[in-house]
PDB file of C-alpha atoms in Angstrom:
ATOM      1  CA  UNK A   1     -11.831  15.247  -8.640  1.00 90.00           C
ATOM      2  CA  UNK A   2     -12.953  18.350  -6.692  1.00 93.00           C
ATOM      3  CA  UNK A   3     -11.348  16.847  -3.501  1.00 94.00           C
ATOM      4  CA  UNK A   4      -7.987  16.443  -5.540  1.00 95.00           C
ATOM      5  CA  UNK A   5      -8.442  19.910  -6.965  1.00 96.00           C
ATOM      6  CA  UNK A   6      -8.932  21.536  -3.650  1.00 97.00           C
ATOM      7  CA  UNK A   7      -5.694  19.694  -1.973  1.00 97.00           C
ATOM      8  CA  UNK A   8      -3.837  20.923  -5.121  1.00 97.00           C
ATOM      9  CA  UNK A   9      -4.815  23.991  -4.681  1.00 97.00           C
ATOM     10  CA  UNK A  10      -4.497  24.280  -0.799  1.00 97.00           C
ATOM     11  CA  UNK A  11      -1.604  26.198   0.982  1.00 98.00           C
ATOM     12  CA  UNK A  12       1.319  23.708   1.285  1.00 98.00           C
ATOM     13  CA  UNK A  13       1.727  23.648   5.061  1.00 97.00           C
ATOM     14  CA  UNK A  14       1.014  19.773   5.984  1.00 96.00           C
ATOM     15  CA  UNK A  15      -2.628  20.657   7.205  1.00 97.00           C
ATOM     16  CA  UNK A  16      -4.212  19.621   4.167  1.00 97.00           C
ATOM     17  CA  UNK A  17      -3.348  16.657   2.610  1.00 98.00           C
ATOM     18  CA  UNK A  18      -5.109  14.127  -0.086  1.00 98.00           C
ATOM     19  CA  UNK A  19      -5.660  10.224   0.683  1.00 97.00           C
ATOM     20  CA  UNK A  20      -4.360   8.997  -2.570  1.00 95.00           C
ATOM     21  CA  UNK A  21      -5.734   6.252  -4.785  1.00 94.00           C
ATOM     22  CA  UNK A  22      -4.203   4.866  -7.578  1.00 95.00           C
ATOM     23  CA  UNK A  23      -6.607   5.966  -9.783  1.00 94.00           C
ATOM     24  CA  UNK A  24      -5.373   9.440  -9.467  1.00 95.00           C
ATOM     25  CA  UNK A  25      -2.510   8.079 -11.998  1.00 96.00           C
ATOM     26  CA  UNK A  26      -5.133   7.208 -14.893  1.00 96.00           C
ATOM     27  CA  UNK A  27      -7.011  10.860 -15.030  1.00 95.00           C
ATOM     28  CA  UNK A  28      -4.347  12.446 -17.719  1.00 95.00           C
ATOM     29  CA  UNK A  29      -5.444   9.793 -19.926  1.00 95.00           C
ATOM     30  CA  UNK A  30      -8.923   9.813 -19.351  1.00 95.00           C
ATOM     31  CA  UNK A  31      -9.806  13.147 -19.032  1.00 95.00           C
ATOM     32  CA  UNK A  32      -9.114  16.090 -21.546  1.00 92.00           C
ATOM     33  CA  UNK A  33      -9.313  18.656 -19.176  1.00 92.00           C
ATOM     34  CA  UNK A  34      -7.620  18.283 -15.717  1.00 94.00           C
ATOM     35  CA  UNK A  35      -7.924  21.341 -13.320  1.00 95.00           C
ATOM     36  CA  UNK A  36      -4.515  19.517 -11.772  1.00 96.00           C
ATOM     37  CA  UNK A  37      -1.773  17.877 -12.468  1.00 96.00           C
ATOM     38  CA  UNK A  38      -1.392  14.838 -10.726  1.00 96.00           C
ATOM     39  CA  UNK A  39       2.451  14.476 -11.637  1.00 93.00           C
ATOM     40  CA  UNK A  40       3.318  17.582 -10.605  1.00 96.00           C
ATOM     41  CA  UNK A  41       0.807  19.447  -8.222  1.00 97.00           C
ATOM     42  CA  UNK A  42       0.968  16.863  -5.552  1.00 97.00           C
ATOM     43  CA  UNK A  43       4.047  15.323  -3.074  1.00 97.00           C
ATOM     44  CA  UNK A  44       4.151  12.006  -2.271  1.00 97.00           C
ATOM     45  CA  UNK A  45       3.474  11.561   1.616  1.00 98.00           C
ATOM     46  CA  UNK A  46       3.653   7.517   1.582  1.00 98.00           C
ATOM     47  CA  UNK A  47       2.308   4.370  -0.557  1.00 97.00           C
ATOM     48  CA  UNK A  48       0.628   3.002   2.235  1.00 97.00           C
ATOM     49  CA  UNK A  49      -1.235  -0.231   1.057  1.00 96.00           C
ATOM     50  CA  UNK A  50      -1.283  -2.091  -2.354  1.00 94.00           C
ATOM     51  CA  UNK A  51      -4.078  -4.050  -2.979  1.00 93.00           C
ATOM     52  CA  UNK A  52      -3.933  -6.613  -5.916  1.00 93.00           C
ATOM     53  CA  UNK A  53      -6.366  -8.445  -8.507  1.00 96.00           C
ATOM     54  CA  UNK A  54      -7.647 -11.981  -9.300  1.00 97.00           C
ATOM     55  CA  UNK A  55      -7.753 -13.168 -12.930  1.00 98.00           C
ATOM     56  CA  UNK A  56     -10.539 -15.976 -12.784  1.00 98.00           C
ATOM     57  CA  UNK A  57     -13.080 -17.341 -15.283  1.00 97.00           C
ATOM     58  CA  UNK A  58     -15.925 -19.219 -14.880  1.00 94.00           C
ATOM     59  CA  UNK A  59     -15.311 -22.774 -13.333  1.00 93.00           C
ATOM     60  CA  UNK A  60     -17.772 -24.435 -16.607  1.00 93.00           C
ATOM     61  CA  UNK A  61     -14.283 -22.973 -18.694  1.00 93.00           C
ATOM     62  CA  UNK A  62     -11.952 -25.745 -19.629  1.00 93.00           C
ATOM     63  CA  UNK A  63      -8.946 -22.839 -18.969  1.00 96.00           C
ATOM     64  CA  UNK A  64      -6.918 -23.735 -15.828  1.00 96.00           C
ATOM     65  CA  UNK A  65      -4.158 -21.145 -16.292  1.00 97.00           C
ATOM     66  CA  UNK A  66      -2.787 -18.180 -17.795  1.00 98.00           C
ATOM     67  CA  UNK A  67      -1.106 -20.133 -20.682  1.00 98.00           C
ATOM     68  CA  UNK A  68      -4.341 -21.928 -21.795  1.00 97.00           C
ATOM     69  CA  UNK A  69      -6.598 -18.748 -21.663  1.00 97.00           C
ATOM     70  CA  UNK A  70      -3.740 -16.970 -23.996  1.00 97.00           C
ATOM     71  CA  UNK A  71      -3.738 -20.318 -26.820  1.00 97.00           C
ATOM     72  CA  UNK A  72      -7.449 -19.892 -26.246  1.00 96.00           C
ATOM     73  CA  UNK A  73      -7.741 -16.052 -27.079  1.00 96.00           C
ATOM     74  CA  UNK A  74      -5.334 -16.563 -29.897  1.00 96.00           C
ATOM     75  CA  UNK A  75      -7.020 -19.136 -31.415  1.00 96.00           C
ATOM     76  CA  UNK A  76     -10.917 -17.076 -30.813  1.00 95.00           C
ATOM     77  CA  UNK A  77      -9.843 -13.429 -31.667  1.00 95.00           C
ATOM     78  CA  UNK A  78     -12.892 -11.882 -30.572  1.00 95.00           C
ATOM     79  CA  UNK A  79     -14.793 -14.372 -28.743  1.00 94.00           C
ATOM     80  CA  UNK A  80     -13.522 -14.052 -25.609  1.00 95.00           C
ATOM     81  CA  UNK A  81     -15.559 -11.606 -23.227  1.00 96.00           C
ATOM     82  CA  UNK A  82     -14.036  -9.816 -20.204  1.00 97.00           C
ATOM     83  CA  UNK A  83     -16.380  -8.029 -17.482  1.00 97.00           C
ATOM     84  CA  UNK A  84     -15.091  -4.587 -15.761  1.00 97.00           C
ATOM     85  CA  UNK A  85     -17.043  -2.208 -13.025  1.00 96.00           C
ATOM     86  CA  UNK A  86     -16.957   0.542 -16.029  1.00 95.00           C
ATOM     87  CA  UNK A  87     -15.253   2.260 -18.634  1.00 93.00           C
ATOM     88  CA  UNK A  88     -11.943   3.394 -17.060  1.00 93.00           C
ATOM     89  CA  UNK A  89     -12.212   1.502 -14.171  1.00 94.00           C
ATOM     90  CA  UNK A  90      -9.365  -0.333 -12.728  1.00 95.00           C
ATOM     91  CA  UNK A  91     -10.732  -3.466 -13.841  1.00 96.00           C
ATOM     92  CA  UNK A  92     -11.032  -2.499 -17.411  1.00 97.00           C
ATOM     93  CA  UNK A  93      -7.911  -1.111 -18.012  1.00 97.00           C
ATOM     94  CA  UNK A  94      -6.143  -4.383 -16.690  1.00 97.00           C
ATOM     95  CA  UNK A  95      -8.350  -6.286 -19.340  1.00 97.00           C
ATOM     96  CA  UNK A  96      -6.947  -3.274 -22.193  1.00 97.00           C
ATOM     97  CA  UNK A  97      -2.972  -3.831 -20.461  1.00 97.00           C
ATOM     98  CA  UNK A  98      -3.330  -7.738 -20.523  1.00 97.00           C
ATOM     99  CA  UNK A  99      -4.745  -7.601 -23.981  1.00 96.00           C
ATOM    100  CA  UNK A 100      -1.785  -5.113 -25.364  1.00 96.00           C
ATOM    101  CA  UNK A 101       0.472  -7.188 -23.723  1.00 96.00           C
ATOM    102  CA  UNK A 102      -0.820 -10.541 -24.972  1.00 96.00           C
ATOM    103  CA  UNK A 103      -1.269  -9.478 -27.941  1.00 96.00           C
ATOM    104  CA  UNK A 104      -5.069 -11.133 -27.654  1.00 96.00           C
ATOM    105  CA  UNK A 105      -8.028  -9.792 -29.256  1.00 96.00           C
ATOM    106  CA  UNK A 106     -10.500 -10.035 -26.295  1.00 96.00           C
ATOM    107  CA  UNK A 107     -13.541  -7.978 -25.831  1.00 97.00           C
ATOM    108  CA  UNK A 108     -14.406  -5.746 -23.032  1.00 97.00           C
ATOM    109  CA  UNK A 109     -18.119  -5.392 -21.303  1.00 97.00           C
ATOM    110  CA  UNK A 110     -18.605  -2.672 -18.926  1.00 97.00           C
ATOM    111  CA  UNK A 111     -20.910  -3.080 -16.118  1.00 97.00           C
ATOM    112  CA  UNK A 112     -22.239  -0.216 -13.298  1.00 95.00           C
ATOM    113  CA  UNK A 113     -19.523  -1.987 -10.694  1.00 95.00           C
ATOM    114  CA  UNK A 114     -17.754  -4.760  -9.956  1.00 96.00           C
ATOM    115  CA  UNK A 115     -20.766  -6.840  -8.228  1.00 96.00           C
ATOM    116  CA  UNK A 116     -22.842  -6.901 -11.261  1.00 97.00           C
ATOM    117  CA  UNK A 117     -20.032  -7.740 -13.791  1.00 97.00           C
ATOM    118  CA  UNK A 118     -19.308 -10.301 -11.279  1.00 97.00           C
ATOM    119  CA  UNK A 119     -22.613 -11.636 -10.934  1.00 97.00           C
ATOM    120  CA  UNK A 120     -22.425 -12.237 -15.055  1.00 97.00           C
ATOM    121  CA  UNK A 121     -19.300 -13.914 -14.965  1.00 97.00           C
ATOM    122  CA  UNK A 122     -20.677 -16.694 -12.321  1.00 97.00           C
ATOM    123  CA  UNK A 123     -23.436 -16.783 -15.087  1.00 96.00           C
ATOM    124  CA  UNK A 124     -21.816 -17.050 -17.381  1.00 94.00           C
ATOM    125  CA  UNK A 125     -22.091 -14.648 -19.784  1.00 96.00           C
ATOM    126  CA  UNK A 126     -18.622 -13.430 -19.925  1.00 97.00           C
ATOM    127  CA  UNK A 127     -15.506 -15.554 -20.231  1.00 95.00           C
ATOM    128  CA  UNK A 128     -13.197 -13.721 -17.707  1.00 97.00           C
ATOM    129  CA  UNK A 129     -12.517 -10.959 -15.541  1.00 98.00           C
ATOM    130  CA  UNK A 130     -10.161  -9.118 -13.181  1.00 98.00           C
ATOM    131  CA  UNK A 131     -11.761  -8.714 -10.311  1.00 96.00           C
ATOM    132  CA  UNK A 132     -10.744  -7.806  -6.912  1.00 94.00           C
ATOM    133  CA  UNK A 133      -9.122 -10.214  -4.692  1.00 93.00           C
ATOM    134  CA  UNK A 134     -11.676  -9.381  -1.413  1.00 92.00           C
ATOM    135  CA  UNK A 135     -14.557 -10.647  -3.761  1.00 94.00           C
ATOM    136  CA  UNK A 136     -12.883 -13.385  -6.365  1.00 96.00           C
ATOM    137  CA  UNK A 137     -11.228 -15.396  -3.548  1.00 95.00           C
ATOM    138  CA  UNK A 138     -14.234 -16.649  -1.300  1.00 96.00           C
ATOM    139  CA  UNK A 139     -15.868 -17.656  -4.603  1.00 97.00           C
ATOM    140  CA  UNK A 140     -12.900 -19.473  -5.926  1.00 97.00           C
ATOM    141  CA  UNK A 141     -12.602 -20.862  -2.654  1.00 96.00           C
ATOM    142  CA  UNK A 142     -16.339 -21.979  -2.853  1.00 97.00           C
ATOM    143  CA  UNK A 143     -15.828 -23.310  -6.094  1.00 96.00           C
ATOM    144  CA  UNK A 144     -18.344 -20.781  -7.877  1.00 97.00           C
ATOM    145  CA  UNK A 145     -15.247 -19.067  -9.645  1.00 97.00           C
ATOM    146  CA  UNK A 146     -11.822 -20.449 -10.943  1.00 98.00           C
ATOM    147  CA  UNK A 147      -8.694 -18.275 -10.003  1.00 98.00           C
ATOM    148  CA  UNK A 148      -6.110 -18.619 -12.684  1.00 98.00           C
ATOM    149  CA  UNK A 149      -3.826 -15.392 -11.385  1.00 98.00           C
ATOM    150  CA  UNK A 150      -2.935 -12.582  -9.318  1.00 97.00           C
ATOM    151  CA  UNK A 151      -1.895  -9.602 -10.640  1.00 97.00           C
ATOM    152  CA  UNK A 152       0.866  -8.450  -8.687  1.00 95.00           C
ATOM    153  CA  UNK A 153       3.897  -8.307 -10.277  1.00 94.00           C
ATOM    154  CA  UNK A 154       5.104 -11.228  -7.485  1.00 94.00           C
ATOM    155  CA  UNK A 155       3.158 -13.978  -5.571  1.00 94.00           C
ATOM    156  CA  UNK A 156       1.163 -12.192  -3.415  1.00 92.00           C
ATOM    157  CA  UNK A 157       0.746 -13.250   0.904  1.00 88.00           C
ATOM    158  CA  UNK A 158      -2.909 -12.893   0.001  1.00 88.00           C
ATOM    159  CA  UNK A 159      -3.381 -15.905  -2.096  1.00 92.00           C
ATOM    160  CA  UNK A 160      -0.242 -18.140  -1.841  1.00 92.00           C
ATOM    161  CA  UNK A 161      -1.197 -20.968  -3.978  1.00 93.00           C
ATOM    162  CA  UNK A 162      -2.018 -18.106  -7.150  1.00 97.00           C
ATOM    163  CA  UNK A 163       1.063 -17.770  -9.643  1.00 98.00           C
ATOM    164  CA  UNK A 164       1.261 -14.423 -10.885  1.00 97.00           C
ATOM    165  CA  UNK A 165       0.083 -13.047 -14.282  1.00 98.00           C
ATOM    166  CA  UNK A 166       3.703 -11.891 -14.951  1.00 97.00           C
ATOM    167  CA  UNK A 167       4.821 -15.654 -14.390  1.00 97.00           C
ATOM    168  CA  UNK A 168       3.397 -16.238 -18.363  1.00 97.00           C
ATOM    169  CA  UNK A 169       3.514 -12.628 -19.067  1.00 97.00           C
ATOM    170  CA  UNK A 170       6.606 -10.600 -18.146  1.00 96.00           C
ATOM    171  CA  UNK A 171       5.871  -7.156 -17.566  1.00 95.00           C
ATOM    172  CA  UNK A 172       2.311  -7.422 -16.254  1.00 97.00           C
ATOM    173  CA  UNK A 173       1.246  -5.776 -13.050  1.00 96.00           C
ATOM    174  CA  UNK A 174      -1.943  -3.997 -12.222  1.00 96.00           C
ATOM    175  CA  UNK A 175      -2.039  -3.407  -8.455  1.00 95.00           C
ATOM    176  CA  UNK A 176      -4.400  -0.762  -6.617  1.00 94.00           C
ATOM    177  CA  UNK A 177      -2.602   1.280  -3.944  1.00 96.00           C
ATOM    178  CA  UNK A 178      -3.657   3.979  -1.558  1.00 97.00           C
ATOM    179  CA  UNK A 179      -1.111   6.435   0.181  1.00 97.00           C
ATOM    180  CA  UNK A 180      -0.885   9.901   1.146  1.00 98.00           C
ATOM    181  CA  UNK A 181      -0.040  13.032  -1.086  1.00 98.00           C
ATOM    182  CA  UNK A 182       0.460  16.792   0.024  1.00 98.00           C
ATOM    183  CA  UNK A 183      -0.247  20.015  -2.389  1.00 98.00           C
ATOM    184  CA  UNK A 184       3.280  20.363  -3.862  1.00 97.00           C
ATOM    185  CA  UNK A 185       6.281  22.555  -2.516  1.00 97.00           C
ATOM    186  CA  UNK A 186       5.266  21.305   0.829  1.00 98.00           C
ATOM    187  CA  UNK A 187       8.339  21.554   3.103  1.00 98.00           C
ATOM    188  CA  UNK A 188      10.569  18.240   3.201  1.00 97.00           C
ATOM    189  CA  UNK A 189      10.608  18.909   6.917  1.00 98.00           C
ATOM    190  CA  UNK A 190       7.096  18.529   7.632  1.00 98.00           C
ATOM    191  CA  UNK A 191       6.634  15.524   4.798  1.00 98.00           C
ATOM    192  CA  UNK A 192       9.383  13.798   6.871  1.00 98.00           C
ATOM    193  CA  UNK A 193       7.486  14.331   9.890  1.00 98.00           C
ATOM    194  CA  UNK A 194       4.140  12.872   8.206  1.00 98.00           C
ATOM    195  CA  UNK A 195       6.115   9.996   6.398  1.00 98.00           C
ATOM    196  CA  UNK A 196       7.710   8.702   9.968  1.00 98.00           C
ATOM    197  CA  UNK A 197       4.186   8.898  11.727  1.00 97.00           C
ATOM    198  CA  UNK A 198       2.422   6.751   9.176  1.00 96.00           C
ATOM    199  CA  UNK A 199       4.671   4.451   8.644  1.00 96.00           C
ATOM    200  CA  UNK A 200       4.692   3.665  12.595  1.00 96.00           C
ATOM    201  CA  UNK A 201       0.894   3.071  12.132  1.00 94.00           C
ATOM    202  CA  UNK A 202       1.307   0.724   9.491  1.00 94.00           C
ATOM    203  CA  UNK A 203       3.621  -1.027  11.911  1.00 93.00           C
ATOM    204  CA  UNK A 204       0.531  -1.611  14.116  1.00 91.00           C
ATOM    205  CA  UNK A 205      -0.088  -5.396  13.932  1.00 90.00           C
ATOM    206  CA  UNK A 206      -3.771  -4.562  14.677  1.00 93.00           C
ATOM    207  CA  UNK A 207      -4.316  -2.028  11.685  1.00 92.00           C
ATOM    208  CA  UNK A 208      -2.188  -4.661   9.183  1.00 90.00           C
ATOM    209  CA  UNK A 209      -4.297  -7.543  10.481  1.00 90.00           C
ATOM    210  CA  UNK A 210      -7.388  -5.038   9.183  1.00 92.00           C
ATOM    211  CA  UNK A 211      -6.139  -3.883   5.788  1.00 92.00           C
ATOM    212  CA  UNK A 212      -5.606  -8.023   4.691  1.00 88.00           C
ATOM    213  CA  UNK A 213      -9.101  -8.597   5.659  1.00 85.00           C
ATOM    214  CA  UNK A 214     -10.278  -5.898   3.182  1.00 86.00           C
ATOM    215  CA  UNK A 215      -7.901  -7.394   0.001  1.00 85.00           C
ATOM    216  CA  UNK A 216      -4.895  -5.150   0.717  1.00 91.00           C
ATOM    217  CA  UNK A 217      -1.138  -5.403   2.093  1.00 91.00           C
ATOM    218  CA  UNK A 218       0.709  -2.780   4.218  1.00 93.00           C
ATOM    219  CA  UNK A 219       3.546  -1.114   2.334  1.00 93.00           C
ATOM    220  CA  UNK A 220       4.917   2.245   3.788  1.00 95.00           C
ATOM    221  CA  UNK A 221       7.937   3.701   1.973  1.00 96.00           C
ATOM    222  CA  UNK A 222       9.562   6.994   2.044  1.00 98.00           C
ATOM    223  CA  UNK A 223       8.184  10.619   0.035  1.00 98.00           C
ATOM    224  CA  UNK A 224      10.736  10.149  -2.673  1.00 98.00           C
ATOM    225  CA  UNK A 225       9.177   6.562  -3.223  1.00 98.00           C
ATOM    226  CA  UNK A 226       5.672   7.767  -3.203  1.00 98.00           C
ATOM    227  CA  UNK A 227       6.170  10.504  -5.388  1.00 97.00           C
ATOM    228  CA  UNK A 228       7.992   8.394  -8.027  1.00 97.00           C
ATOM    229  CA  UNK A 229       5.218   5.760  -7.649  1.00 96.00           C
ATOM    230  CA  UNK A 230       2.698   8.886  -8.947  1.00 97.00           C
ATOM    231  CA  UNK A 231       4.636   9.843 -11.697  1.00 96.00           C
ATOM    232  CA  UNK A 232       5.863   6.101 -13.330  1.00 96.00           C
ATOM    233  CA  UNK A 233       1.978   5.097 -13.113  1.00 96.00           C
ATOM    234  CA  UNK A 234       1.370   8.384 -14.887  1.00 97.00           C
ATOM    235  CA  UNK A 235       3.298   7.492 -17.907  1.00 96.00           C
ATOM    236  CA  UNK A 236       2.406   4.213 -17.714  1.00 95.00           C
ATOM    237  CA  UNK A 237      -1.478   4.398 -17.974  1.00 96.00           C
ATOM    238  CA  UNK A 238      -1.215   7.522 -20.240  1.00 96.00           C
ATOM    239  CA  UNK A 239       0.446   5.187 -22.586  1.00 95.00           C
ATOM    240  CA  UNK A 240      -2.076   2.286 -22.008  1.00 95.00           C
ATOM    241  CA  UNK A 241      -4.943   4.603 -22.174  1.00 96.00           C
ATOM    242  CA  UNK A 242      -3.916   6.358 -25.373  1.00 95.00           C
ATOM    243  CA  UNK A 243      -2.573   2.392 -27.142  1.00 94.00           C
ATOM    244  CA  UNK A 244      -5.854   0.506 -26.089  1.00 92.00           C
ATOM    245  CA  UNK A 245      -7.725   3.578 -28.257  1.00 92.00           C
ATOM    246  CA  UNK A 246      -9.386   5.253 -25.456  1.00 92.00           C
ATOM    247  CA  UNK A 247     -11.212   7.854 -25.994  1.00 90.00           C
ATOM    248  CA  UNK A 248     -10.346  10.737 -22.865  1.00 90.00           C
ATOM    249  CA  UNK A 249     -13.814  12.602 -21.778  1.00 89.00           C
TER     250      UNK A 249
END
């Protein structure tokens, strides 16, 4: 947050610029106090990778899909347990936007990171979890975990034989994206100029050969995408934030 306040704050000449992580988009709904606007003090440079989630229980679970954990959850409001890497973490607030979507009274357990809430869910302990591709899909693979779902909004090029979430519920996507953003009222010239030379990187079959080992899948797209991306996710966790009930610090 002092990073982002600095580049909002910065002189808008292209020499300072912010690498962007989707979780920029959730702080209006977290925090009560922002030093920044993240819908309006920063320009979208370019989205440049999306990375996406795994949906996956524990392989003991007789649930083999999306459809049989929701007849499940229906039928046990309240018993079912979902692990996160914290309270406002990506992971958790795809548990609160599957759950408002669902309709499904499932319960959330934060952890200090992904690895222990992870470790609990091989245990055991909880029933499900959203987890990030890079560490899900070796386990699934290994047979420790069971994959039921990605959560892009599409089949995803990183796990082929995973349907997506939105395949039993329309509307779901929870993807994590990184990208560029400048302080705003940075000259269109010089945006253009930083658009066009990151996109040629991401053309780079070495650096896209890198970013799929490490969960995530080149994008590149113009300013006017970018910036659009930042404000739509706005609104859209905002709303999730403030319908799941919570609480901003």
């Amino acid at each position: 947050m002092i990073g982002m306040d600095e580049v909002a704050k910065s002189a808008p000449d292209g020499y300072t610029l912010l690498l962007v992580h989707s979780g920029l988009t959730y702080m209006p709904g977290l925090y009560r106090k922002l030093t920044f606007d993240p819908a309006k003090d920063f320009d979208g440079v370019i989205t440049a990778v999306s990375g996406i989630y795994v949906l996956a229980v524990n392989p003991a679970s007789p649930i083999k899909s999306v459809a049989e954990l929701l007849v499940y959850a229906k039928a046990n409001p309240g018993k079912v347990t979902y692990g996160s890497a914290g309270i406002g973490s990506t992971l958790h607030l795809a548990g609160e936007f599957f759950k408002l979507k669902a309709g499904v009274d499932i319960v959330h357990v934060p952890y200090k990171g992904a690895a222990p809430a992870i470790t609990d869910l091989l245990g055991g302990q909880t029933q499900m979890m959203f987890g990030p591709a890079v560490d899900i899909l070796p386990l699934a693979e290994a047979g420790k975990l069971r994959a039921l779902a990605v959560t892009s909004a599409k089949r995803s090029t990183l796990a082929p034989g995973l349907p997506a979430v939105a395949e039993t519920l329309p509307g779901f996507e929870v993807v994590g994206w990184y990208g560029l953003a400048a302080p705003a009222g940075t000259p269109k010239s010089i945006i253009a100029k930083l658009n066009a030379d990151a996109n040629r990187a991401l053309q780079s079959g070495e650096l896209s050969a890198q970013f799929r080992q490490l969960g995530y899948e080149p994008i590149g797209d113009t300013p006017e995408q970018a910036s659009a991306r930042i404000k739509s996710d706005v609104a859209l966790w905002t709303k999730i934030i403030r319908d799941a009930g919570i609480q901003p610090q």
